[in-house]
Amino acid sequence: LSCPPSSRCVRTAPSFDEPDRTSATSLNRLPSAACFLSKTSTAAPPSTHDGSSSVARAMAQARSAAPARRNLSSIIDADSGKLATQGYHYTSMALIPLTPLAFVLSPSSYCLPVDLALGVVIPLHAHIGMNYVMTDYVKKFVGKAAVGPSRYIMLGATGITMAGLLKLNLSGPGVTESVKSLWRKKE
């Protein structure tokens, strides 16, 4: 179960204009499990010819490479890691359609779900973004020891902001109507 030296474990995939065939020639174009494992594993070759031990080894490697569970420290340290960056980008992308949609739907009852979503997405986006700012500037102006307490303060401010926006959305005019009232003439 090894790759032929001429292929170097890179085989061409069938083109889109070819008909889908299940013949041996089209199946030979697909990379084999042995090719994949020879690139990713340094363990001894499988003892059986059916490849079952190579599949088990590949699955064990995938399980061991799984990311660790997120805990409270990752919420407080919201600017570290790939998940935080993705979260920041996802909240940015969520705000792009939600903000204009809220202004178009307001003052109807259809705006409530959008306002509730904005009440979660805006504070979450601000929390992650402010953690980036705190990482860069708190240790420069206040000291390295102040970064940890400032993150706890930011977490508290984010929680209070979410609770306030939830109350505004459920018992008040909502986030969108409150923002729109800033540009209305007072009577």
CSV table of C-alpha atoms in Angstrom, one decimal, residues 33-175:
chain,number,residue,atom,x,y,z
A,33,ALA,CA,-5.2,6.2,2.0
A,34,ALA,CA,-1.6,5.0,2.0
A,35,CYS,CA,-0.5,8.2,0.1
A,36,PHE,CA,-2.2,10.3,2.7
A,37,LEU,CA,-0.8,8.4,5.6
A,38,SER,CA,2.7,8.4,4.2
A,39,LYS,CA,2.6,12.2,4.3
A,40,THR,CA,1.1,12.5,7.8
A,41,SER,CA,2.3,9.6,9.7
A,42,THR,CA,5.8,8.4,10.7
A,43,ALA,CA,4.6,5.2,12.3
A,44,ALA,CA,5.4,1.7,10.9
A,45,PRO,CA,3.4,0.5,7.9
A,46,PRO,CA,0.2,-1.3,8.6
A,47,SER,CA,0.5,-5.0,9.3
A,48,THR,CA,-2.6,-6.0,7.3
A,49,HIS,CA,-3.2,-5.5,3.6
A,50,ASP,CA,-6.8,-4.2,4.0
A,51,GLY,CA,-5.6,-0.8,5.5
A,52,SER,CA,-7.8,-1.0,8.6
A,53,SER,CA,-5.0,-0.3,11.0
A,54,SER,CA,-3.9,2.8,8.9
A,55,VAL,CA,-7.5,4.1,9.1
A,56,ALA,CA,-7.5,3.6,12.9
A,57,ARG,CA,-4.1,5.3,13.2
A,58,ALA,CA,-5.4,8.3,11.1
A,59,MET,CA,-8.5,8.6,13.3
A,60,ALA,CA,-6.4,8.5,16.4
A,61,GLN,CA,-4.2,11.3,15.1
A,62,ALA,CA,-7.3,13.4,14.2
A,63,ARG,CA,-8.7,12.9,17.7
A,64,SER,CA,-5.4,13.9,19.4
A,65,ALA,CA,-5.2,17.0,17.3
A,66,ALA,CA,-8.7,18.2,18.4
A,67,PRO,CA,-8.7,21.6,20.1
A,68,ALA,CA,-9.1,21.8,23.8
A,69,ARG,CA,-12.5,22.9,25.3
A,70,ARG,CA,-13.0,26.6,25.8
A,71,ASN,CA,-13.4,27.8,29.4
A,72,LEU,CA,-13.9,31.0,31.4
A,73,SER,CA,-10.3,32.1,30.9
A,74,SER,CA,-10.9,32.1,27.1
A,75,ILE,CA,-13.9,34.4,27.5
A,76,ILE,CA,-11.9,36.8,29.7
A,77,ASP,CA,-8.8,36.6,27.4
A,78,ALA,CA,-11.1,37.1,24.3
A,79,ASP,CA,-8.4,38.3,22.0
A,80,SER,CA,-6.2,35.2,22.0
A,81,GLY,CA,-6.4,32.4,19.5
A,82,LYS,CA,-8.0,31.6,16.2
A,83,LEU,CA,-11.5,31.2,17.7
A,84,ALA,CA,-11.4,34.8,19.0
A,85,THR,CA,-10.4,36.2,15.6
A,86,GLN,CA,-13.0,34.2,13.9
A,87,GLY,CA,-15.6,35.3,16.4
A,88,TYR,CA,-14.6,38.9,15.8
A,89,HIS,CA,-14.9,38.5,12.1
A,90,TYR,CA,-18.2,36.6,12.3
A,91,THR,CA,-19.8,39.4,14.5
A,92,SER,CA,-18.6,41.9,12.0
A,93,MET,CA,-20.2,40.0,9.2
A,94,ALA,CA,-23.4,39.6,11.2
A,95,LEU,CA,-23.6,43.4,11.8
A,96,ILE,CA,-23.4,44.1,8.0
A,97,PRO,CA,-26.9,42.8,7.2
A,98,LEU,CA,-28.5,43.3,10.7
A,99,THR,CA,-27.9,47.0,11.0
A,100,PRO,CA,-29.6,48.2,7.8
A,101,LEU,CA,-32.3,45.5,8.2
A,102,ALA,CA,-33.1,46.9,11.6
A,103,PHE,CA,-33.6,50.4,10.2
A,104,VAL,CA,-35.7,49.2,7.4
A,105,LEU,CA,-38.0,47.1,9.6
A,106,SER,CA,-38.4,49.6,12.4
A,107,PRO,CA,-41.0,50.5,13.8
A,108,SER,CA,-42.8,47.2,13.1
A,109,SER,CA,-43.0,44.0,15.2
A,110,TYR,CA,-40.6,42.3,12.7
A,111,CYS,CA,-37.8,44.4,14.1
A,112,LEU,CA,-37.8,42.7,17.6
A,113,PRO,CA,-35.8,39.6,16.5
A,114,VAL,CA,-33.3,41.8,14.8
A,115,ASP,CA,-33.0,44.1,17.8
A,116,LEU,CA,-32.5,41.1,20.1
A,117,ALA,CA,-29.7,39.8,17.7
A,118,LEU,CA,-28.1,43.3,17.7
A,119,GLY,CA,-28.4,43.3,21.5
A,120,VAL,CA,-26.1,40.3,21.6
A,121,VAL,CA,-23.8,40.8,18.6
A,122,ILE,CA,-22.9,44.5,19.3
A,123,PRO,CA,-21.6,43.8,22.9
A,124,LEU,CA,-19.9,40.6,21.9
A,125,HIS,CA,-18.1,42.4,19.0
A,126,ALA,CA,-17.1,45.3,21.3
A,127,HIS,CA,-15.9,42.9,24.0
A,128,ILE,CA,-13.5,41.0,21.6
A,129,GLY,CA,-12.4,44.3,20.0
A,130,MET,CA,-11.7,46.0,23.3
A,131,ASN,CA,-9.7,43.0,24.5
A,132,TYR,CA,-7.4,43.6,21.5
A,133,VAL,CA,-7.1,47.3,22.4
A,134,MET,CA,-6.4,46.4,26.1
A,135,THR,CA,-3.7,43.9,25.1
A,136,ASP,CA,-1.9,46.6,23.1
A,137,TYR,CA,-2.3,49.7,25.3
A,138,VAL,CA,-3.0,48.8,29.0
A,139,LYS,CA,0.4,47.4,29.5
A,140,LYS,CA,2.0,50.4,27.8
A,141,PHE,CA,0.2,53.1,29.8
A,142,VAL,CA,-0.8,51.4,33.1
A,143,GLY,CA,1.5,48.4,33.4
A,144,LYS,CA,1.5,44.7,32.6
A,145,ALA,CA,-0.1,43.8,35.9
A,146,ALA,CA,-3.2,45.8,35.0
A,147,VAL,CA,-4.1,43.8,31.9
A,148,GLY,CA,-5.8,41.0,33.9
A,149,PRO,CA,-8.0,43.2,36.0
A,150,SER,CA,-8.9,45.3,33.0
A,151,ARG,CA,-10.2,42.2,31.2
A,152,TYR,CA,-12.5,41.3,34.2
A,153,ILE,CA,-13.8,44.9,34.1
A,154,MET,CA,-14.4,44.6,30.4
A,155,LEU,CA,-16.3,41.3,30.9
A,156,GLY,CA,-18.5,42.9,33.5
A,157,ALA,CA,-19.2,45.9,31.2
A,158,THR,CA,-20.1,43.5,28.4
A,159,GLY,CA,-22.5,41.6,30.7
A,160,ILE,CA,-24.1,44.8,31.9
A,161,THR,CA,-24.4,46.1,28.3
A,162,MET,CA,-26.1,42.9,27.2
A,163,ALA,CA,-28.5,43.0,30.1
A,164,GLY,CA,-29.3,46.6,29.4
A,165,LEU,CA,-29.9,46.1,25.7
A,166,LEU,CA,-32.1,43.1,26.5
A,167,LYS,CA,-34.2,45.2,28.9
A,168,LEU,CA,-34.4,48.0,26.3
A,169,ASN,CA,-35.5,45.5,23.6
A,170,LEU,CA,-38.1,43.7,25.8
A,171,SER,CA,-39.6,46.5,27.8
A,172,GLY,CA,-38.6,49.7,25.9
A,173,PRO,CA,-38.7,51.0,22.4
A,174,GLY,CA,-35.8,48.7,21.3
A,175,VAL,CA,-32.3,49.4,20.1
